[in-house]
């Protein structure tokens, strides 16, 4: 392997880590939601809403306020789904799609207003990158790990915390009980609707942050369609990852690896047409989803309507 080959794969892997961050955030949030027994099909639209909110707020409030605003917007949409499904009795699939369309439509509307004022091309503060000298100086892996966004490292920290929390902590066990046997959990005094509402709010907030990771994590701009279905990829990643935070981040990295290859193809560094590499991440997600479909590790009450006894 030549030095040029090494540099190429370093760029691909560094890009994969960066591109995995939005999907990993959304997938982590959806893992929490689905472990509680609910499906949030509004995740793609929520990512779009978070992406626009972040770039808009970053223009006058900085990246910290932008992340907070994106998370808040995502949480609001998550609660909206909770009110529709858990309180109003709406179908989870229909409510999720409706919220996704609503969030995406609002983002498009406000973006057109914003762009019409000539503000969409203003420079914004991006989430800072973390340059760790000890990592930077490592052979081979140094250029891959060093220089990643603070949000990428924060995502990794969230996953590390989420693993033991979901498996062993009291909130994690309550969430599992609600996702597996909501009626039995209610008999033990657990407020199923409150737990699922909180899970949807957290999942929505993380999806909003996932959108923000695109616009102020590395792009520094917003255009319609830039999320490109990554919310739906996150839904697939949750299944591929067996409803596990570690599985979610692994699945996100698989998708992002091929996404990064597609970006390198646009630079003319690969033999196949650019369009082939652009389709490859979605094709590989479908292939991996089929290959890992055996066995049912989903929460037993996932997607099932819940009506509390009165």
Short mmCIF file of C-alpha atoms in Angstrom, two decimals, residues 107-228:
data_model
loop_
_atom_site.label_atom_id
_atom_site.label_comp_id
_atom_site.label_asym_id
_atom_site.label_seq_id
_atom_site.Cartn_x
_atom_site.Cartn_y
_atom_site.Cartn_z
CA UNK A 107 -38.31 24.25 7.77
CA UNK A 108 -38.79 24.84 4.04
CA UNK A 109 -41.17 27.75 4.65
CA UNK A 110 -38.93 29.52 7.13
CA UNK A 111 -35.85 28.83 5.02
CA UNK A 112 -37.48 30.55 2.04
CA UNK A 113 -38.31 33.57 4.21
CA UNK A 114 -34.76 33.58 5.59
CA UNK A 115 -33.21 33.19 2.15
CA UNK A 116 -35.43 35.93 0.76
CA UNK A 117 -33.94 38.35 3.28
CA UNK A 118 -30.46 37.47 2.05
CA UNK A 119 -29.41 35.99 5.39
CA UNK A 120 -28.87 32.37 4.37
CA UNK A 121 -25.33 32.99 3.09
CA UNK A 122 -24.03 34.65 6.23
CA UNK A 123 -21.13 32.95 8.00
CA UNK A 124 -22.10 31.03 11.14
CA UNK A 125 -20.20 29.56 14.06
CA UNK A 126 -19.60 25.84 13.64
CA UNK A 127 -19.20 23.41 16.51
CA UNK A 128 -15.46 23.52 17.29
CA UNK A 129 -13.19 20.64 16.39
CA UNK A 130 -11.06 18.97 19.04
CA UNK A 131 -7.42 18.74 18.07
CA UNK A 132 -5.71 16.41 20.56
CA UNK A 133 -1.92 16.43 20.12
CA UNK A 134 -1.57 12.95 21.62
CA UNK A 135 -3.97 11.59 19.02
CA UNK A 136 -2.71 13.72 16.15
CA UNK A 137 0.82 12.35 16.50
CA UNK A 138 -0.24 8.69 16.38
CA UNK A 139 0.78 6.82 13.25
CA UNK A 140 -2.02 5.95 10.80
CA UNK A 141 -4.96 6.63 13.17
CA UNK A 142 -3.88 10.13 14.19
CA UNK A 143 -5.32 11.96 11.18
CA UNK A 144 -8.50 9.88 11.47
CA UNK A 145 -9.33 10.63 15.12
CA UNK A 146 -7.83 14.06 15.68
CA UNK A 147 -9.71 17.08 14.40
CA UNK A 148 -13.17 15.59 14.86
CA UNK A 149 -16.03 17.81 16.01
CA UNK A 150 -16.83 18.31 19.68
CA UNK A 151 -20.29 16.99 18.84
CA UNK A 152 -18.77 13.74 17.57
CA UNK A 153 -16.96 13.18 20.86
CA UNK A 154 -20.11 14.16 22.76
CA UNK A 155 -22.07 11.57 20.78
CA UNK A 156 -19.54 8.89 21.70
CA UNK A 157 -19.81 9.92 25.36
CA UNK A 158 -23.62 9.69 25.18
CA UNK A 159 -23.38 6.16 23.82
CA UNK A 160 -20.94 5.12 26.54
CA UNK A 161 -23.31 6.48 29.20
CA UNK A 162 -26.43 5.05 27.54
CA UNK A 163 -25.19 1.44 27.47
CA UNK A 164 -25.10 0.81 31.25
CA UNK A 165 -27.98 3.21 31.86
CA UNK A 166 -30.37 1.33 29.59
CA UNK A 167 -29.24 -2.09 30.79
CA UNK A 168 -28.82 -1.70 34.54
CA UNK A 169 -30.16 1.59 35.90
CA UNK A 170 -33.64 1.99 37.34
CA UNK A 171 -34.80 4.36 34.53
CA UNK A 172 -33.48 1.90 31.94
CA UNK A 173 -35.27 -1.04 33.53
CA UNK A 174 -38.49 0.98 33.77
CA UNK A 175 -38.18 1.84 30.07
CA UNK A 176 -37.68 -1.84 29.23
CA UNK A 177 -40.70 -2.85 31.31
CA UNK A 178 -42.85 -0.26 29.54
CA UNK A 179 -41.63 -1.46 26.14
CA UNK A 180 -42.16 -5.16 26.87
CA UNK A 181 -45.22 -5.36 29.12
CA UNK A 182 -46.90 -1.96 29.52
CA UNK A 183 -49.98 -3.37 31.25
CA UNK A 184 -47.88 -5.23 33.81
CA UNK A 185 -45.72 -2.13 34.31
CA UNK A 186 -48.84 -0.06 34.96
CA UNK A 187 -49.98 -2.57 37.59
CA UNK A 188 -46.67 -1.99 39.39
CA UNK A 189 -47.42 1.71 39.56
CA UNK A 190 -45.43 2.90 36.54
CA UNK A 191 -47.00 5.72 34.53
CA UNK A 192 -46.59 4.22 31.06
CA UNK A 193 -47.75 7.29 29.17
CA UNK A 194 -45.41 9.58 31.09
CA UNK A 195 -42.42 7.28 30.49
CA UNK A 196 -43.16 6.99 26.77
CA UNK A 197 -43.72 10.74 26.47
CA UNK A 198 -40.35 11.41 28.09
CA UNK A 199 -38.70 8.85 25.78
CA UNK A 200 -40.24 10.55 22.73
CA UNK A 201 -39.07 13.96 23.95
CA UNK A 202 -35.51 12.67 24.45
CA UNK A 203 -35.56 10.89 21.11
CA UNK A 204 -36.83 14.03 19.38
CA UNK A 205 -34.15 16.15 21.03
CA UNK A 206 -31.41 13.78 19.84
CA UNK A 207 -32.88 13.74 16.32
CA UNK A 208 -32.85 17.55 16.36
CA UNK A 209 -29.20 17.44 17.41
CA UNK A 210 -28.59 14.99 14.57
CA UNK A 211 -29.87 17.57 12.12
CA UNK A 212 -27.75 20.24 13.78
CA UNK A 213 -24.70 17.99 13.41
CA UNK A 214 -25.09 18.31 9.65
CA UNK A 215 -25.52 22.07 9.34
CA UNK A 216 -23.27 23.39 12.11
CA UNK A 217 -21.23 20.23 12.62
CA UNK A 218 -19.49 20.32 9.26
CA UNK A 219 -21.47 21.97 6.43
CA UNK A 220 -22.00 25.48 7.72
CA UNK A 221 -25.02 25.94 5.45
CA UNK A 222 -28.59 24.78 4.93
CA UNK A 223 -30.43 23.79 1.76
CA UNK A 224 -33.66 21.89 1.23
CA UNK A 225 -33.01 18.16 1.00
CA UNK A 226 -29.65 18.13 2.75
CA UNK A 227 -30.80 15.54 5.33
CA UNK A 228 -31.36 13.19 2.37
#
